[in-house]
Coordinates of C-alpha atoms and ligand atoms in Angstrom, one line a residue:
M1 CA -16.9 -19.2 61.9
G2 CA -16.1 -15.5 62.6
N3 CA -16.6 -12.7 60.1
L4 CA -12.9 -12.3 59.4
E5 CA -12.6 -15.9 58.6
R6 CA -15.7 -15.7 56.4
I7 CA -14.1 -12.8 54.5
D8 CA -10.8 -14.6 54.2
G9 CA -12.6 -17.6 52.8
I10 CA -14.4 -15.5 50.1
A11 CA -11.1 -13.8 49.2
R12 CA -9.5 -17.2 48.7
G13 CA -12.2 -18.1 46.3
S14 CA -14.2 -20.6 48.4
M15 CA -17.9 -20.1 48.1
L16 CA -19.6 -19.9 51.5
P17 CA -23.0 -21.4 51.9
A18 CA -26.0 -19.0 52.0
D19 CA -26.4 -19.1 55.7
E20 CA -22.8 -18.2 56.4
L21 CA -23.0 -15.3 53.9
A22 CA -26.2 -14.2 55.5
Q23 CA -24.6 -14.3 59.0
L24 CA -21.8 -12.1 57.7
L25 CA -24.1 -9.6 56.0
G26 CA -26.3 -9.4 59.1
S27 CA -23.6 -9.0 61.7
F28 CA -20.5 -7.3 60.3
T29 CA -18.7 -4.6 62.2
D30 CA -17.0 -1.5 60.8
E31 CA -13.7 -3.3 61.3
D32 CA -15.0 -6.3 59.2
L33 CA -16.1 -3.8 56.5
E34 CA -12.7 -2.2 56.5
Y35 CA -11.0 -5.6 56.2
A36 CA -13.2 -6.7 53.3
S37 CA -12.7 -3.3 51.6
T38 CA -8.9 -3.5 51.9
L39 CA -8.9 -7.0 50.4
A40 CA -11.3 -6.0 47.6
R41 CA -9.2 -2.9 46.8
A42 CA -6.1 -5.1 46.5
V43 CA -8.0 -7.3 44.0
S44 CA -9.1 -4.4 41.8
E45 CA -5.7 -2.9 41.9
R46 CA -4.2 -6.2 40.8
V47 CA -6.6 -6.6 37.9
F48 CA -7.1 -3.0 36.8
G49 CA -4.5 -0.9 38.6
K50 CA -5.6 2.2 40.5
T51 CA -7.9 3.2 37.7
V52 CA -11.5 4.1 37.3
Y53 CA -13.5 3.9 34.0
I54 CA -16.1 6.4 33.2
R55 CA -19.3 5.8 31.2
G56 CA -21.6 8.6 30.1
I57 CA -25.3 7.8 30.7
V58 CA -28.0 9.2 28.5
E59 CA -31.4 8.8 30.3
F60 CA -33.4 9.1 27.1
T61 CA -37.0 8.5 28.2
N62 CA -38.9 8.3 31.5
Y63 CA -42.0 6.9 29.9
C64 CA -42.5 3.3 31.3
K65 CA -45.1 0.7 30.7
N66 CA -43.9 -1.2 33.8
N67 CA -45.0 -0.7 37.4
C68 CA -42.0 -1.7 39.6
I69 CA -43.3 -0.8 43.1
Y70 CA -40.0 1.0 44.1
C71 CA -39.4 3.1 41.0
G72 CA -40.3 6.8 40.7
I73 CA -41.0 6.5 36.9
R74 CA -43.4 3.6 37.3
R75 CA -46.5 3.7 35.1
D76 CA -48.9 4.5 37.9
N77 CA -47.0 7.7 39.0
R78 CA -49.2 10.3 37.5
N79 CA -47.0 13.1 39.0
A80 CA -44.0 12.2 36.9
C81 CA -43.4 14.7 34.2
R82 CA -42.7 12.5 31.2
Y83 CA -40.2 13.2 28.4
R84 CA -38.5 11.3 25.6
L85 CA -35.5 12.4 23.6
S86 CA -35.5 12.2 19.8
P87 CA -32.8 10.2 18.0
E88 CA -31.1 13.4 17.0
E89 CA -31.1 14.6 20.7
I90 CA -29.6 11.3 21.8
L91 CA -26.8 11.6 19.2
T92 CA -26.1 15.1 20.3
C93 CA -25.6 13.9 23.9
C94 CA -23.1 11.3 22.5
R95 CA -21.3 13.9 20.4
E96 CA -20.9 16.2 23.4
G97 CA -19.9 13.2 25.5
Y98 CA -17.3 12.2 22.9
A99 CA -15.9 15.8 22.9
G100 CA -15.7 15.6 26.7
G101 CA -13.6 12.4 26.5
F102 CA -16.3 9.7 27.0
R103 CA -15.8 6.4 25.1
T104 CA -18.8 4.4 26.5
F105 CA -22.3 5.6 26.1
V106 CA -25.0 4.0 28.2
L107 CA -28.6 4.5 26.9
Q108 CA -31.0 3.9 29.7
G109 CA -34.7 4.4 29.9
G110 CA -38.1 3.3 31.1
E111 CA -39.7 0.6 29.0
D112 CA -41.1 2.9 26.4
P113 CA -42.8 1.3 23.4
W114 CA -42.1 4.4 21.3
Y115 CA -38.6 3.0 21.0
N116 CA -39.6 -0.1 19.0
D117 CA -36.9 -2.2 17.3
E118 CA -36.8 -0.1 14.2
R119 CA -36.3 3.2 16.0
M120 CA -34.0 1.8 18.6
C121 CA -31.8 0.0 16.1
G122 CA -31.7 3.2 14.0
I123 CA -30.4 5.0 17.1
V124 CA -27.8 2.3 17.9
S125 CA -26.5 2.1 14.3
A126 CA -26.2 5.9 14.0
I127 CA -24.1 6.0 17.2
R128 CA -22.1 3.0 16.0
A129 CA -21.4 4.7 12.7
A130 CA -20.5 8.1 14.3
F131 CA -18.3 6.7 17.1
P132 CA -16.6 3.5 15.9
D133 CA -14.2 3.6 18.8
C134 CA -16.8 3.7 21.5
A135 CA -18.7 1.1 23.4
I136 CA -22.5 1.2 23.4
T137 CA -24.3 -0.1 26.5
L138 CA -28.1 -0.5 26.5
S139 CA -30.3 -0.6 29.6
L140 CA -33.9 -0.8 28.2
G141 CA -35.4 -3.5 30.3
E142 CA -37.0 -6.7 29.2
R143 CA -37.4 -7.2 25.4
S144 CA -37.7 -10.2 23.1
Y145 CA -34.8 -12.4 21.9
E146 CA -35.3 -11.1 18.4
S147 CA -35.1 -7.5 19.7
Y148 CA -31.9 -8.1 21.7
R149 CA -30.5 -9.8 18.6
L150 CA -31.3 -6.9 16.3
L151 CA -29.9 -4.4 18.7
K152 CA -26.7 -6.4 19.0
Q153 CA -26.5 -6.6 15.2
A154 CA -27.0 -2.8 15.0
G155 CA -23.9 -2.4 17.1
A156 CA -24.7 -2.6 20.8
D157 CA -21.9 -4.1 22.9
R158 CA -23.2 -4.4 26.4
Y159 CA -26.6 -4.6 28.2
L160 CA -27.4 -3.8 31.8
L161 CA -30.4 -5.6 33.3
R162 CA -30.4 -5.8 37.1
H163 CA -31.9 -8.9 38.4
E164 CA -33.1 -6.8 41.4
T165 CA -33.3 -9.8 43.7
A166 CA -32.4 -13.4 43.2
D167 CA -35.3 -14.6 45.4
P168 CA -38.5 -15.2 43.4
A169 CA -40.8 -14.6 46.4
H170 CA -39.0 -11.3 47.2
Y171 CA -39.1 -10.4 43.5
A172 CA -42.9 -10.8 43.6
L173 CA -43.1 -8.3 46.5
L174 CA -41.2 -5.7 44.6
H175 CA -43.1 -6.0 41.3
P176 CA -46.7 -6.4 40.1
A177 CA -47.8 -9.9 39.1
E178 CA -47.3 -9.3 35.3
Q179 CA -43.6 -8.8 35.8
T180 CA -42.1 -12.1 36.6
F181 CA -38.8 -13.2 38.0
Q182 CA -38.7 -15.9 35.3
N183 CA -38.9 -13.5 32.5
R184 CA -36.1 -11.3 34.0
M185 CA -33.9 -14.5 34.2
D186 CA -34.8 -15.5 30.7
C187 CA -33.8 -12.1 29.4
L188 CA -30.4 -12.2 31.2
N189 CA -29.7 -15.6 29.7
M190 CA -30.7 -14.5 26.2
L191 CA -28.4 -11.5 26.5
R192 CA -25.5 -13.7 27.5
E193 CA -26.2 -16.1 24.7
L194 CA -26.2 -13.3 22.1
G195 CA -22.7 -12.3 23.1
Y196 CA -23.3 -9.1 25.0
Q197 CA -21.2 -8.1 28.0
V198 CA -24.0 -8.5 30.5
G199 CA -24.7 -6.7 33.7
C200 CA -27.0 -7.8 36.4
G201 CA -27.3 -6.4 40.0
C202 CA -29.6 -5.6 42.8
M203 CA -30.7 -2.9 45.2
V204 CA -29.4 -3.1 48.8
G205 CA -32.0 -2.6 51.5
S206 CA -35.0 -2.9 49.3
P207 CA -38.3 -3.4 51.2
Y208 CA -38.7 -6.9 52.7
Q209 CA -35.0 -7.7 52.0
T210 CA -33.2 -9.8 54.6
P211 CA -29.5 -10.7 54.8
L212 CA -30.4 -14.1 53.4
H213 CA -31.8 -12.4 50.2
L214 CA -28.5 -10.6 49.8
A215 CA -26.6 -13.8 50.3
K216 CA -28.7 -15.3 47.5
D217 CA -27.9 -12.4 45.3
L218 CA -24.2 -13.0 45.8
I219 CA -24.6 -16.7 45.1
F220 CA -26.6 -16.0 42.0
M221 CA -24.0 -13.6 40.7
T222 CA -21.1 -16.0 41.2
Q223 CA -23.1 -18.6 39.2
F224 CA -24.3 -16.2 36.5
R225 CA -20.8 -14.6 36.3
P226 CA -21.9 -11.2 34.8
H227 CA -19.4 -8.9 33.2
M228 CA -20.8 -5.9 35.1
I229 CA -22.8 -5.5 38.3
G230 CA -25.0 -2.5 39.1
L231 CA -25.6 -2.4 42.8
G232 CA -26.7 0.5 45.0
P233 CA -28.9 1.3 48.0
F234 CA -32.7 1.4 47.6
I235 CA -33.9 4.9 48.2
P236 CA -37.7 5.6 48.6
H237 CA -39.5 7.8 46.1
H238 CA -42.4 9.9 47.5
D239 CA -44.8 9.0 44.7
T240 CA -44.5 5.2 45.1
P241 CA -46.2 2.7 47.5
F242 CA -42.8 2.4 49.2
R243 CA -42.6 6.1 50.1
D244 CA -42.4 5.3 53.8
E245 CA -39.9 2.5 53.6
P246 CA -36.4 3.2 55.0
A247 CA -33.5 3.6 52.5
G248 CA -30.8 1.0 52.3
T249 CA -27.5 1.9 54.1
V250 CA -24.2 3.0 52.7
R251 CA -22.3 0.5 54.8
Q252 CA -24.4 -2.5 53.7
S253 CA -23.9 -1.4 50.0
L254 CA -20.1 -1.0 50.5
M255 CA -20.0 -4.5 52.0
M256 CA -21.9 -5.9 49.0
L257 CA -19.5 -4.1 46.6
A258 CA -16.5 -5.5 48.4
L259 CA -17.9 -9.0 48.4
C260 CA -18.8 -8.7 44.6
R261 CA -15.2 -7.7 43.9
L262 CA -13.8 -10.6 45.9
M263 CA -16.0 -13.1 44.3
L264 CA -15.7 -11.8 40.7
P265 CA -12.2 -10.2 40.5
E266 CA -12.6 -9.0 36.9
V267 CA -16.2 -7.6 37.1
L268 CA -16.9 -4.0 36.0
L269 CA -18.4 -2.6 39.2
P270 CA -19.8 1.0 39.3
A271 CA -19.9 3.1 42.3
T272 CA -23.5 4.1 41.7
T273 CA -25.4 7.4 41.7
A274 CA -27.6 6.0 44.5
L275 CA -24.5 5.6 46.7
G276 CA -23.5 9.2 45.9
T277 CA -27.0 10.3 46.7
L278 CA -26.9 8.9 50.3
D279 CA -23.4 10.1 51.0
P280 CA -21.6 13.1 49.4
I281 CA -18.4 10.9 49.2
G282 CA -20.3 7.7 48.7
R283 CA -18.8 7.0 45.2
E284 CA -15.3 7.5 46.5
R285 CA -16.0 5.1 49.3
G286 CA -17.4 2.7 46.7
I287 CA -14.1 2.8 44.9
L288 CA -12.2 2.2 48.1
A289 CA -14.5 -0.9 48.6
G290 CA -13.6 -2.3 45.2
A291 CA -15.7 -0.5 42.6
N292 CA -14.0 0.7 39.4
V293 CA -16.5 2.5 37.3
I294 CA -18.4 5.9 37.6
M295 CA -21.2 6.8 35.3
P296 CA -21.8 10.6 35.0
N297 CA -24.9 11.9 33.3
L298 CA -24.8 13.0 29.7
S299 CA -28.5 13.8 29.4
P300 CA -29.6 17.3 28.4
V301 CA -29.7 19.3 31.7
S302 CA -33.3 20.2 31.1
V303 CA -34.5 16.6 31.6
R304 CA -32.1 15.4 34.3
E305 CA -34.4 16.2 37.1
K306 CA -37.2 14.3 35.4
Y307 CA -35.4 10.9 35.5
M308 CA -36.2 10.6 39.2
L309 CA -36.0 7.0 40.1
Y310 CA -35.8 7.9 43.8
D311 CA -35.9 11.0 45.9
N312 CA -33.0 13.5 45.9
K313 CA -31.2 11.7 43.1
L314 CA -27.8 13.2 42.8
F315 CA -28.0 15.9 40.2
S316 CA -25.5 18.2 38.6
G317 CA -25.9 20.7 35.8
D318 CA -22.3 20.0 34.5
D319 CA -21.5 19.5 30.9
P320 CA -19.6 16.3 30.0
E321 CA -16.2 17.8 30.1
T322 CA -16.8 19.5 33.5
S323 CA -18.2 16.3 34.9
R324 CA -15.3 14.3 33.7
K325 CA -12.9 16.8 35.3
S326 CA -14.8 16.7 38.6
I327 CA -14.8 12.9 38.6
E328 CA -11.0 13.1 37.9
Q329 CA -10.5 15.3 40.8
R330 CA -12.6 13.2 43.1
V331 CA -10.8 10.0 42.2
A332 CA -7.4 11.7 42.4
S333 CA -8.3 12.7 46.0
I334 CA -8.2 9.0 46.9
G335 CA -5.2 8.2 44.8
Y336 CA -6.9 6.8 41.7
R337 CA -6.9 7.9 38.1
V338 CA -9.6 8.1 35.5
V339 CA -8.8 6.2 32.3
M340 CA -10.3 7.0 29.0
G341 CA -11.1 4.3 26.5
R342 CA -13.9 1.7 26.2
G343 CA -13.0 -0.2 29.3
D344 CA -14.2 -3.6 28.2
H345 CA -14.4 -6.6 30.5
P346 CA -10.9 -8.3 30.5
A347 CA -12.4 -11.4 28.8
F348 CA -13.6 -9.3 26.0
T349 CA -10.4 -7.3 25.7
A350 CA -8.5 -10.5 25.3
E351 CA -11.0 -11.8 22.7
A352 CA -10.6 -8.5 20.8
R353 CA -6.9 -8.9 20.8
K354 CA -7.1 -12.4 19.5
G355 CA -9.3 -11.2 16.6
N356 CA -6.8 -8.5 15.5
Ligands
SAH1 N1 -36.0 0.0 32.6 C1 -34.7 -0.4 32.8 C2 -33.9 0.6 33.6 C3 -34.4 0.7 35.0 S1 -33.8 2.0 36.0 C4 -34.6 -1.8 33.4 O1 -35.7 -2.3 33.6 O2 -33.6 -2.3 33.5 C5 -32.3 1.3 36.6 C6 -32.2 0.7 37.9 O3 -32.5 1.7 38.9 C7 -33.2 -0.4 38.2 O4 -32.7 -1.6 37.7 C8 -33.3 -0.4 39.8 O5 -32.4 -1.4 40.4 C9 -32.8 1.0 40.1 N2 -33.8 1.7 40.9 C10 -35.1 2.0 40.5 N3 -35.8 2.5 41.5 C11 -34.9 2.7 42.6 C12 -35.0 3.2 43.9 N4 -36.2 3.6 44.4 N5 -33.9 3.1 44.7 C13 -32.8 2.7 44.2 N6 -32.6 2.2 43.0 C14 -33.7 2.2 42.2

């Protein structure tokens, strides 16, 4: 089977076996990528129009009890300058974001025990009360079923928890022994059961990754059927054991985005900051490969440089309104338009309509 045939097969909705997907991911040419992107773009245009959703991300703590080997805010990085935002500071970020036009707030952080259920639920319910027309997305890592349940009850709508890699042996090479693949999967399943819109996803080009691993990621995602997928290149951080590992590539990330779009037409798919870090127009290229979400930063400017997951992370000092306008210009330059509003997954939008 040739690569064009493989891409056609995926676009028609037939699932290729892992070895065929791995062949494609290990051998595609620039023409193959262009072909997959064109098909993926047509799919997102059919489902969403030529639109891009924006989400404001508040990186509210870089304390972390975990030790993911790739991550710049891992516990063992003594050089990280740690910070945490108070509930009031987090609310201020949302208020400024709201004034700047944002209608989804993503609260992301390291796994910081200071934000226990009581404090975290307090934060979520305060945001829920202040901004009833906004979606609240959490990205707080692995917690208990009860914790996820309380957070949902407090008003959270969505949860991002990348699976990082769908291969247990590869997972064990990227994480210390106490962080297990099984627990990550259990958490993803709990989140889905609790009724969150759930996001999983992986890094592209992480250490030890082969095309077969990426093929398994795609197969996992078609089976799990997430509402959102966070996917971007691995980029080394100088204070981690992976400091000398090569970064993933933009083209491999674009191919993965295109295949995600073809396999899951309705998925909410960000063109990630990591893609924008490796290529000044990486996020625009991501949209042209089927992505339909961009997540600008709403954190206070003074902490933005401290949430350093990897080296040279894309950084701007823009306030929410300025960053929205700059994203609007960028997407307009490729013929797309930013839409305001919560931007729920189509399945949830339909459900909401039924409920009204
Ligand atoms: N504590 C939360 C948020 C983690 S940071 C959680 O566990 O989900 C969000 C994502 O950044 C991670 O899931 C990981 O995929 C990505 N990331 C971390 N280090 C990275 C690196 N060096 N290069 C690229 N992406 C990285």
